[in-house]
């Protein structure tokens, strides 16, 4: 189940054509799946559901914008006049759905924690 509707996406971004609305609906469901793979959203927690909806819209906007413009998502560009050289580096060249580091943090999906490591001493693992 998607955390946001096409109407919510449009209110955060722009009016979509009929074909774009159909694609956006599918992408919003896919975005919810990506979010659910990272964190469990409590359906009774209105703040988390709202946050997941906002982040879903941002994920879909990034994915759809990658196809809208040749320059969307360019993180680095270079141009040379003679002998005519042009180069660009894209953040999301393929239009994939992904959660940014900030979005993961907002959802509480920080994966930089190690619970414990037991040292190996003299060929045996130490007992806690």
mmCIF file of N, CA and C in Angstrom:
data_model
loop_
_atom_site.group_PDB
_atom_site.id
_atom_site.type_symbol
_atom_site.label_atom_id
_atom_site.label_comp_id
_atom_site.label_asym_id
_atom_site.label_seq_id
_atom_site.Cartn_x
_atom_site.Cartn_y
_atom_site.Cartn_z
ATOM 1 N N UNK A 1 0.827 -1.164 0.000
ATOM 2 C CA UNK A 1 0.000 0.000 0.000
ATOM 3 C C UNK A 1 0.885 1.246 0.000
ATOM 4 N N UNK A 2 0.596 2.185 -0.879
ATOM 5 C CA UNK A 2 1.377 3.409 -1.008
ATOM 6 C C UNK A 2 1.125 4.341 0.168
ATOM 7 N N UNK A 3 2.137 5.107 0.534
ATOM 8 C CA UNK A 3 2.021 6.082 1.608
ATOM 9 C C UNK A 3 1.529 7.438 1.111
ATOM 10 N N UNK A 4 1.505 7.631 -0.202
ATOM 11 C CA UNK A 4 1.055 8.900 -0.778
ATOM 12 C C UNK A 4 0.215 8.616 -2.015
ATOM 13 N N UNK A 5 -0.590 9.584 -2.384
ATOM 14 C CA UNK A 5 -1.419 9.473 -3.582
ATOM 15 C C UNK A 5 -0.809 10.306 -4.696
ATOM 16 N N UNK A 6 -1.305 10.086 -5.891
ATOM 17 C CA UNK A 6 -0.849 10.879 -7.040
ATOM 18 C C UNK A 6 -1.184 12.353 -6.814
ATOM 19 N N UNK A 7 -2.335 12.630 -6.221
ATOM 20 C CA UNK A 7 -2.727 14.019 -5.934
ATOM 21 C C UNK A 7 -1.729 14.678 -4.976
ATOM 22 N N UNK A 8 -1.249 13.943 -3.987
ATOM 23 C CA UNK A 8 -0.252 14.485 -3.055
ATOM 24 C C UNK A 8 1.067 14.745 -3.767
ATOM 25 N N UNK A 9 1.446 13.848 -4.668
ATOM 26 C CA UNK A 9 2.653 14.054 -5.459
ATOM 27 C C UNK A 9 2.523 15.319 -6.297
ATOM 28 N N UNK A 10 1.377 15.487 -6.946
ATOM 29 C CA UNK A 10 1.157 16.667 -7.781
ATOM 30 C C UNK A 10 1.184 17.943 -6.944
ATOM 31 N N UNK A 11 0.637 17.902 -5.742
ATOM 32 C CA UNK A 11 0.630 19.110 -4.904
ATOM 33 C C UNK A 11 2.038 19.478 -4.440
ATOM 34 N N UNK A 12 2.924 18.503 -4.374
ATOM 35 C CA UNK A 12 4.304 18.767 -3.963
ATOM 36 C C UNK A 12 5.218 19.080 -5.140
ATOM 37 N N UNK A 13 4.755 18.770 -6.345
ATOM 38 C CA UNK A 13 5.648 18.887 -7.492
ATOM 39 C C UNK A 13 5.019 19.673 -8.624
ATOM 40 N N UNK A 14 4.228 19.016 -9.465
ATOM 41 C CA UNK A 14 3.591 19.658 -10.615
ATOM 42 C C UNK A 14 2.426 18.796 -11.087
ATOM 43 N N UNK A 15 1.582 19.370 -11.964
ATOM 44 C CA UNK A 15 0.474 18.611 -12.536
ATOM 45 C C UNK A 15 1.026 17.583 -13.513
ATOM 46 N N UNK A 16 0.523 16.367 -13.435
ATOM 47 C CA UNK A 16 1.002 15.275 -14.276
ATOM 48 C C UNK A 16 0.002 14.985 -15.392
ATOM 49 N N UNK A 17 0.513 14.499 -16.515
ATOM 50 C CA UNK A 17 -0.359 14.048 -17.593
ATOM 51 C C UNK A 17 -1.001 12.724 -17.181
ATOM 52 N N UNK A 18 -1.964 12.268 -17.949
ATOM 53 C CA UNK A 18 -2.645 11.003 -17.629
ATOM 54 C C UNK A 18 -1.658 9.836 -17.614
ATOM 55 N N UNK A 19 -0.749 9.791 -18.588
ATOM 56 C CA UNK A 19 0.255 8.718 -18.621
ATOM 57 C C UNK A 19 1.193 8.813 -17.425
ATOM 58 N N UNK A 20 1.592 10.034 -17.063
ATOM 59 C CA UNK A 20 2.476 10.223 -15.919
ATOM 60 C C UNK A 20 1.771 9.846 -14.620
ATOM 61 N N UNK A 21 0.483 10.125 -14.522
ATOM 62 C CA UNK A 21 -0.270 9.759 -13.323
ATOM 63 C C UNK A 21 -0.294 8.246 -13.134
ATOM 64 N N UNK A 22 -0.473 7.537 -14.218
ATOM 65 C CA UNK A 22 -0.484 6.064 -14.148
ATOM 66 C C UNK A 22 0.876 5.544 -13.690
ATOM 67 N N UNK A 23 1.938 6.092 -14.269
ATOM 68 C CA UNK A 23 3.291 5.680 -13.893
ATOM 69 C C UNK A 23 3.583 6.066 -12.445
ATOM 70 N N UNK A 24 3.154 7.273 -12.051
ATOM 71 C CA UNK A 24 3.390 7.747 -10.685
ATOM 72 C C UNK A 24 2.714 6.850 -9.655
ATOM 73 N N UNK A 25 1.515 6.378 -9.971
ATOM 74 C CA UNK A 25 0.808 5.494 -9.049
ATOM 75 C C UNK A 25 1.609 4.220 -8.800
ATOM 76 N N UNK A 26 2.150 3.650 -9.855
ATOM 77 C CA UNK A 26 2.976 2.455 -9.719
ATOM 78 C C UNK A 26 4.250 2.761 -8.937
ATOM 79 N N UNK A 27 4.886 3.889 -9.251
ATOM 80 C CA UNK A 27 6.125 4.250 -8.566
ATOM 81 C C UNK A 27 5.889 4.554 -7.087
ATOM 82 N N UNK A 28 4.739 5.131 -6.746
ATOM 83 C CA UNK A 28 4.430 5.387 -5.336
ATOM 84 C C UNK A 28 4.295 4.080 -4.561
ATOM 85 N N UNK A 29 3.722 3.070 -5.183
ATOM 86 C CA UNK A 29 3.635 1.753 -4.542
ATOM 87 C C UNK A 29 5.028 1.141 -4.393
ATOM 88 N N UNK A 30 5.854 1.303 -5.431
ATOM 89 C CA UNK A 30 7.227 0.798 -5.359
ATOM 90 C C UNK A 30 8.029 1.538 -4.289
ATOM 91 N N UNK A 31 7.822 2.847 -4.178
ATOM 92 C CA UNK A 31 8.519 3.632 -3.155
ATOM 93 C C UNK A 31 8.148 3.143 -1.758
ATOM 94 N N UNK A 32 6.882 2.826 -1.552
ATOM 95 C CA UNK A 32 6.445 2.294 -0.261
ATOM 96 C C UNK A 32 7.151 0.968 0.027
ATOM 97 N N UNK A 33 7.335 0.154 -0.993
ATOM 98 C CA UNK A 33 8.033 -1.112 -0.823
ATOM 99 C C UNK A 33 9.494 -0.875 -0.425
ATOM 100 N N UNK A 34 10.136 0.110 -1.045
ATOM 101 C CA UNK A 34 11.523 0.436 -0.697
ATOM 102 C C UNK A 34 11.589 0.911 0.753
ATOM 103 N N UNK A 35 10.677 1.779 1.140
ATOM 104 C CA UNK A 35 10.644 2.277 2.525
ATOM 105 C C UNK A 35 10.423 1.121 3.496
ATOM 106 N N UNK A 36 9.464 0.242 3.184
ATOM 107 C CA UNK A 36 9.159 -0.889 4.058
ATOM 108 C C UNK A 36 10.337 -1.854 4.186
ATOM 109 N N UNK A 37 11.210 -1.893 3.180
ATOM 110 C CA UNK A 37 12.384 -2.763 3.266
ATOM 111 C C UNK A 37 13.439 -2.196 4.217
ATOM 112 N N UNK A 38 13.363 -0.907 4.505
ATOM 113 C CA UNK A 38 14.334 -0.249 5.379
ATOM 114 C C UNK A 38 13.844 -0.083 6.813
ATOM 115 N N UNK A 39 12.528 0.149 6.983
ATOM 116 C CA UNK A 39 11.990 0.453 8.309
ATOM 117 C C UNK A 39 10.535 0.026 8.363
ATOM 118 N N UNK A 40 10.063 -0.311 9.559
ATOM 119 C CA UNK A 40 8.662 -0.650 9.747
ATOM 120 C C UNK A 40 7.906 0.604 10.155
ATOM 121 N N UNK A 41 6.915 0.977 9.357
ATOM 122 C CA UNK A 41 6.097 2.151 9.633
ATOM 123 C C UNK A 41 4.842 1.694 10.375
ATOM 124 N N UNK A 42 4.618 2.250 11.560
ATOM 125 C CA UNK A 42 3.420 1.946 12.341
ATOM 126 C C UNK A 42 2.247 2.712 11.731
ATOM 127 N N UNK A 43 1.237 2.017 11.204
ATOM 128 C CA UNK A 43 0.111 2.703 10.561
ATOM 129 C C UNK A 43 -0.673 3.602 11.513
ATOM 130 N N UNK A 44 -0.528 3.408 12.822
ATOM 131 C CA UNK A 44 -1.218 4.242 13.805
ATOM 132 C C UNK A 44 -0.434 5.507 14.156
ATOM 133 N N UNK A 45 0.817 5.581 13.727
ATOM 134 C CA UNK A 45 1.665 6.749 14.002
ATOM 135 C C UNK A 45 1.510 7.736 12.842
ATOM 136 N N UNK A 46 0.656 8.739 13.030
ATOM 137 C CA UNK A 46 0.335 9.686 11.960
ATOM 138 C C UNK A 46 1.560 10.453 11.471
ATOM 139 N N UNK A 47 2.469 10.766 12.378
ATOM 140 C CA UNK A 47 3.670 11.510 11.995
ATOM 141 C C UNK A 47 4.537 10.677 11.060
ATOM 142 N N UNK A 48 4.752 9.416 11.404
ATOM 143 C CA UNK A 48 5.589 8.546 10.563
ATOM 144 C C UNK A 48 4.922 8.273 9.221
ATOM 145 N N UNK A 49 3.619 8.067 9.210
ATOM 146 C CA UNK A 49 2.909 7.823 7.947
ATOM 147 C C UNK A 49 2.998 9.060 7.055
ATOM 148 N N UNK A 50 2.834 10.241 7.658
ATOM 149 C CA UNK A 50 2.954 11.494 6.897
ATOM 150 C C UNK A 50 4.362 11.668 6.354
ATOM 151 N N UNK A 51 5.356 11.378 7.183
ATOM 152 C CA UNK A 51 6.761 11.481 6.761
ATOM 153 C C UNK A 51 7.055 10.494 5.636
ATOM 154 N N UNK A 52 6.546 9.282 5.749
ATOM 155 C CA UNK A 52 6.746 8.281 4.691
ATOM 156 C C UNK A 52 6.080 8.736 3.396
ATOM 157 N N UNK A 53 4.937 9.396 3.493
ATOM 158 C CA UNK A 53 4.266 9.921 2.306
ATOM 159 C C UNK A 53 5.072 11.005 1.633
ATOM 160 N N UNK A 54 5.621 11.926 2.429
ATOM 161 C CA UNK A 54 6.442 13.004 1.875
ATOM 162 C C UNK A 54 7.688 12.441 1.205
ATOM 163 N N UNK A 55 8.324 11.492 1.865
ATOM 164 C CA UNK A 55 9.541 10.893 1.318
ATOM 165 C C UNK A 55 9.215 10.077 0.067
ATOM 166 N N UNK A 56 8.087 9.389 0.035
ATOM 167 C CA UNK A 56 7.657 8.654 -1.162
ATOM 168 C C UNK A 56 7.529 9.605 -2.342
ATOM 169 N N UNK A 57 6.909 10.751 -2.108
ATOM 170 C CA UNK A 57 6.749 11.748 -3.182
ATOM 171 C C UNK A 57 8.106 12.227 -3.701
ATOM 172 N N UNK A 58 9.041 12.460 -2.789
ATOM 173 C CA UNK A 58 10.377 12.906 -3.197
ATOM 174 C C UNK A 58 11.094 11.824 -4.005
ATOM 175 N N UNK A 59 10.961 10.575 -3.590
ATOM 176 C CA UNK A 59 11.585 9.468 -4.320
ATOM 177 C C UNK A 59 11.036 9.380 -5.745
ATOM 178 N N UNK A 60 9.712 9.486 -5.873
ATOM 179 C CA UNK A 60 9.070 9.388 -7.188
ATOM 180 C C UNK A 60 9.418 10.601 -8.055
ATOM 181 N N UNK A 61 9.466 11.780 -7.444
ATOM 182 C CA UNK A 61 9.839 12.981 -8.193
ATOM 183 C C UNK A 61 11.243 12.831 -8.766
ATOM 184 N N UNK A 62 12.182 12.319 -7.972
ATOM 185 C CA UNK A 62 13.555 12.106 -8.461
ATOM 186 C C UNK A 62 13.565 11.128 -9.630
ATOM 187 N N UNK A 63 12.824 10.031 -9.469
ATOM 188 C CA UNK A 63 12.811 9.001 -10.513
ATOM 189 C C UNK A 63 12.181 9.519 -11.807
ATOM 190 N N UNK A 64 11.078 10.243 -11.689
ATOM 191 C CA UNK A 64 10.394 10.741 -12.887
ATOM 192 C C UNK A 64 11.137 11.914 -13.517
ATOM 193 N N UNK A 65 11.777 12.735 -12.707
ATOM 194 C CA UNK A 65 12.517 13.886 -13.237
ATOM 195 C C UNK A 65 13.748 13.459 -14.013
ATOM 196 N N UNK A 66 14.303 12.316 -13.665
ATOM 197 C CA UNK A 66 15.488 11.836 -14.375
ATOM 198 C C UNK A 66 15.191 11.624 -15.852
ATOM 199 N N UNK A 67 13.946 11.347 -16.204
ATOM 200 C CA UNK A 67 13.576 11.133 -17.598
ATOM 201 C C UNK A 67 13.060 12.402 -18.260
ATOM 202 N N UNK A 68 12.642 13.405 -17.440
ATOM 203 C CA UNK A 68 12.075 14.634 -17.978
ATOM 204 C C UNK A 68 13.105 15.524 -18.653
ATOM 205 N N UNK A 69 14.299 15.565 -18.116
ATOM 206 C CA UNK A 69 15.286 16.525 -18.578
ATOM 207 C C UNK A 69 16.630 15.858 -18.755
ATOM 208 N N UNK A 70 17.368 16.340 -19.729
ATOM 209 C CA UNK A 70 18.705 15.812 -19.925
ATOM 210 C C UNK A 70 19.654 16.311 -18.842
ATOM 211 N N UNK A 71 19.276 17.378 -18.140
ATOM 212 C CA UNK A 71 20.176 17.971 -17.159
ATOM 213 C C UNK A 71 19.727 17.770 -15.723
ATOM 214 N N UNK A 72 18.571 17.145 -15.484
ATOM 215 C CA UNK A 72 18.124 16.967 -14.113
ATOM 216 C C UNK A 72 19.058 16.009 -13.380
ATOM 217 N N UNK A 73 19.431 16.370 -12.188
ATOM 218 C CA UNK A 73 20.276 15.511 -11.369
ATOM 219 C C UNK A 73 21.748 15.575 -11.704
ATOM 220 N N UNK A 74 22.154 16.554 -12.508
ATOM 221 C CA UNK A 74 23.567 16.695 -12.839
ATOM 222 C C UNK A 74 24.296 17.186 -11.596
ATOM 223 N N UNK A 75 25.301 16.447 -11.174
ATOM 224 C CA UNK A 75 26.080 16.854 -10.011
ATOM 225 C C UNK A 75 27.393 17.499 -10.426
ATOM 226 N N UNK A 76 27.785 17.291 -11.663
ATOM 227 C CA UNK A 76 29.019 17.874 -12.157
ATOM 228 C C UNK A 76 28.895 18.040 -13.661
ATOM 229 N N UNK A 77 29.331 19.191 -14.184
ATOM 230 C CA UNK A 77 29.261 19.430 -15.625
ATOM 231 C C UNK A 77 30.539 20.099 -16.091
ATOM 232 N N UNK A 78 30.888 19.868 -17.332
ATOM 233 C CA UNK A 78 32.079 20.463 -17.918
ATOM 234 C C UNK A 78 31.819 20.704 -19.400
ATOM 235 N N UNK A 79 32.328 21.803 -19.917
ATOM 236 C CA UNK A 79 32.174 22.097 -21.344
ATOM 237 C C UNK A 79 33.453 22.750 -21.846
ATOM 238 N N UNK A 80 33.882 22.374 -23.019
ATOM 239 C CA UNK A 80 35.064 22.949 -23.644
ATOM 240 C C UNK A 80 34.686 23.394 -25.042
ATOM 241 N N UNK A 81 35.097 24.590 -25.433
ATOM 242 C CA UNK A 81 34.717 25.122 -26.752
ATOM 243 C C UNK A 81 35.498 24.460 -27.880
ATOM 244 N N UNK A 82 36.755 24.385 -27.794
ATOM 245 C CA UNK A 82 37.466 23.777 -28.911
ATOM 246 C C UNK A 82 38.437 22.733 -28.399
ATOM 247 N N UNK A 83 38.411 21.655 -28.857
ATOM 248 C CA UNK A 83 37.715 20.861 -29.868
ATOM 249 C C UNK A 83 36.410 20.240 -29.384
ATOM 250 N N UNK A 84 35.495 21.007 -28.907
ATOM 251 C CA UNK A 84 34.121 20.609 -28.569
ATOM 252 C C UNK A 84 34.026 19.401 -27.642
ATOM 253 N N UNK A 85 34.127 19.635 -26.394
ATOM 254 C CA UNK A 85 34.030 18.574 -25.399
ATOM 255 C C UNK A 85 32.940 18.951 -24.400
ATOM 256 N N UNK A 86 32.076 18.015 -24.042
ATOM 257 C CA UNK A 86 31.048 18.241 -23.033
ATOM 258 C C UNK A 86 30.951 17.000 -22.170
ATOM 259 N N UNK A 87 30.806 17.187 -20.855
ATOM 260 C CA UNK A 87 30.771 16.050 -19.937
ATOM 261 C C UNK A 87 29.834 16.374 -18.785
ATOM 262 N N UNK A 88 29.104 15.372 -18.300
ATOM 263 C CA UNK A 88 28.202 15.569 -17.161
ATOM 264 C C UNK A 88 28.159 14.301 -16.325
ATOM 265 N N UNK A 89 28.013 14.468 -15.009
ATOM 266 C CA UNK A 89 27.859 13.357 -14.086
ATOM 267 C C UNK A 89 26.492 13.496 -13.420
ATOM 268 N N UNK A 90 25.702 12.435 -13.462
ATOM 269 C CA UNK A 90 24.332 12.466 -12.943
ATOM 270 C C UNK A 90 24.249 11.749 -11.610
ATOM 271 N N UNK A 91 23.404 12.294 -10.727
ATOM 272 C CA UNK A 91 23.187 11.654 -9.428
ATOM 273 C C UNK A 91 22.313 10.418 -9.563
ATOM 274 N N UNK A 92 21.326 10.455 -10.456
ATOM 275 C CA UNK A 92 20.386 9.344 -10.623
ATOM 276 C C UNK A 92 20.095 9.175 -12.112
ATOM 277 N N UNK A 93 21.095 8.800 -12.838
ATOM 278 C CA UNK A 93 20.977 8.742 -14.291
ATOM 279 C C UNK A 93 19.927 7.745 -14.785
ATOM 280 N N UNK A 94 19.699 6.678 -14.052
ATOM 281 C CA UNK A 94 18.758 5.653 -14.500
ATOM 282 C C UNK A 94 17.354 5.842 -13.948
ATOM 283 N N UNK A 95 17.152 6.834 -13.083
ATOM 284 C CA UNK A 95 15.819 7.084 -12.534
ATOM 285 C C UNK A 95 15.367 6.049 -11.523
ATOM 286 N N UNK A 96 16.296 5.522 -10.737
ATOM 287 C CA UNK A 96 15.951 4.501 -9.741
ATOM 288 C C UNK A 96 15.297 5.133 -8.516
ATOM 289 N N UNK A 97 14.494 4.350 -7.837
ATOM 290 C CA UNK A 97 13.924 4.769 -6.557
ATOM 291 C C UNK A 97 14.932 4.435 -5.470
ATOM 292 N N UNK A 98 15.268 5.429 -4.665
ATOM 293 C CA UNK A 98 16.194 5.186 -3.569
ATOM 294 C C UNK A 98 15.896 6.148 -2.432
ATOM 295 N N UNK A 99 16.341 5.774 -1.254
ATOM 296 C CA UNK A 99 16.256 6.627 -0.077
ATOM 297 C C UNK A 99 17.606 7.294 0.132
ATOM 298 N N UNK A 100 17.605 8.616 0.256
ATOM 299 C CA UNK A 100 18.852 9.317 0.544
ATOM 300 C C UNK A 100 19.239 9.060 1.996
ATOM 301 N N UNK A 101 20.457 9.388 2.342
ATOM 302 C CA UNK A 101 20.924 9.208 3.709
ATOM 303 C C UNK A 101 20.046 10.009 4.675
ATOM 304 N N UNK A 102 19.697 11.245 4.304
ATOM 305 C CA UNK A 102 18.853 12.092 5.160
ATOM 306 C C UNK A 102 17.461 11.484 5.323
ATOM 307 N N UNK A 103 16.911 10.942 4.239
ATOM 308 C CA UNK A 103 15.581 10.321 4.309
ATOM 309 C C UNK A 103 15.595 9.082 5.195
ATOM 310 N N UNK A 104 16.655 8.285 5.091
ATOM 311 C CA UNK A 104 16.779 7.116 5.968
ATOM 312 C C UNK A 104 16.824 7.547 7.427
ATOM 313 N N UNK A 105 17.568 8.604 7.686
ATOM 314 C CA UNK A 105 17.664 9.114 9.049
ATOM 315 C C UNK A 105 16.307 9.606 9.547
ATOM 316 N N UNK A 106 15.559 10.303 8.695
ATOM 317 C CA UNK A 106 14.241 10.805 9.074
ATOM 318 C C UNK A 106 13.272 9.675 9.394
ATOM 319 N N UNK A 107 13.462 8.542 8.743
ATOM 320 C CA UNK A 107 12.603 7.387 8.993
ATOM 321 C C UNK A 107 13.122 6.507 10.132
ATOM 322 N N UNK A 108 14.304 6.839 10.633
ATOM 323 C CA UNK A 108 14.878 6.057 11.723
ATOM 324 C C UNK A 108 15.553 4.789 11.260
ATOM 325 N N UNK A 109 16.016 4.777 10.023
ATOM 326 C CA UNK A 109 16.651 3.579 9.462
ATOM 327 C C UNK A 109 18.153 3.773 9.363
ATOM 328 N N UNK A 110 18.795 4.041 10.484
ATOM 329 C CA UNK A 110 20.251 4.191 10.500
ATOM 330 C C UNK A 110 20.886 2.814 10.624
ATOM 331 N N UNK A 111 21.778 2.498 9.705
ATOM 332 C CA UNK A 111 22.367 1.154 9.702
ATOM 333 C C UNK A 111 23.856 1.190 10.052
ATOM 334 N N UNK A 112 24.280 2.149 10.868
ATOM 335 C CA UNK A 112 25.691 2.260 11.210
ATOM 336 C C UNK A 112 25.975 1.810 12.638
ATOM 337 N N UNK A 113 25.127 0.961 13.189
ATOM 338 C CA UNK A 113 25.262 0.526 14.570
ATOM 339 C C UNK A 113 25.693 -0.938 14.620
ATOM 340 N N UNK A 114 26.710 -1.214 15.425
ATOM 341 C CA UNK A 114 27.154 -2.583 15.653
ATOM 342 C C UNK A 114 26.836 -2.916 17.106
ATOM 343 N N UNK A 115 26.086 -3.994 17.327
ATOM 344 C CA UNK A 115 25.650 -4.315 18.679
ATOM 345 C C UNK A 115 26.811 -4.735 19.565
ATOM 346 N N UNK A 116 27.542 -5.768 19.173
ATOM 347 C CA UNK A 116 28.676 -6.203 19.972
ATOM 348 C C UNK A 116 29.549 -7.140 19.156
ATOM 349 N N UNK A 117 30.816 -7.165 19.495
ATOM 350 C CA UNK A 117 31.765 -8.085 18.886
ATOM 351 C C UNK A 117 32.496 -8.808 20.009
ATOM 352 N N UNK A 118 32.585 -10.127 19.925
ATOM 353 C CA UNK A 118 33.316 -10.886 20.940
ATOM 354 C C UNK A 118 34.728 -11.119 20.428
ATOM 355 N N UNK A 119 35.736 -10.762 21.202
ATOM 356 C CA UNK A 119 37.116 -10.954 20.742
ATOM 357 C C UNK A 119 37.513 -12.430 20.784
ATOM 358 N N UNK A 120 38.333 -12.803 19.847
ATOM 359 C CA UNK A 120 38.859 -14.163 19.811
ATOM 360 C C UNK A 120 40.206 -14.139 20.528
ATOM 361 N N UNK A 121 40.305 -14.881 21.649
ATOM 362 C CA UNK A 121 41.506 -14.860 22.473
ATOM 363 C C UNK A 121 42.068 -16.278 22.547
ATOM 364 N N UNK A 122 43.285 -16.442 22.121
ATOM 365 C CA UNK A 122 43.940 -17.748 22.223
ATOM 366 C C UNK A 122 43.208 -18.839 21.472
ATOM 367 N N UNK A 123 42.553 -18.531 20.357
ATOM 368 C CA UNK A 123 41.867 -19.531 19.560
ATOM 369 C C UNK A 123 40.444 -19.771 20.011
ATOM 370 N N UNK A 124 40.030 -19.182 21.136
ATOM 371 C CA UNK A 124 38.675 -19.349 21.641
ATOM 372 C C UNK A 124 37.999 -18.004 21.729
ATOM 373 N N UNK A 125 36.690 -18.022 21.548
ATOM 374 C CA UNK A 125 35.946 -16.787 21.716
ATOM 375 C C UNK A 125 35.715 -16.525 23.201
ATOM 376 N N UNK A 126 36.002 -15.305 23.632
ATOM 377 C CA UNK A 126 35.824 -14.942 25.046
ATOM 378 C C UNK A 126 34.338 -14.982 25.379
ATOM 379 N N UNK A 127 34.051 -15.393 26.596
ATOM 380 C CA UNK A 127 32.665 -15.404 27.046
ATOM 381 C C UNK A 127 32.316 -14.050 27.640
ATOM 382 N N UNK A 128 31.108 -13.578 27.370
ATOM 383 C CA UNK A 128 30.710 -12.271 27.913
ATOM 384 C C UNK A 128 30.570 -12.274 29.402
#
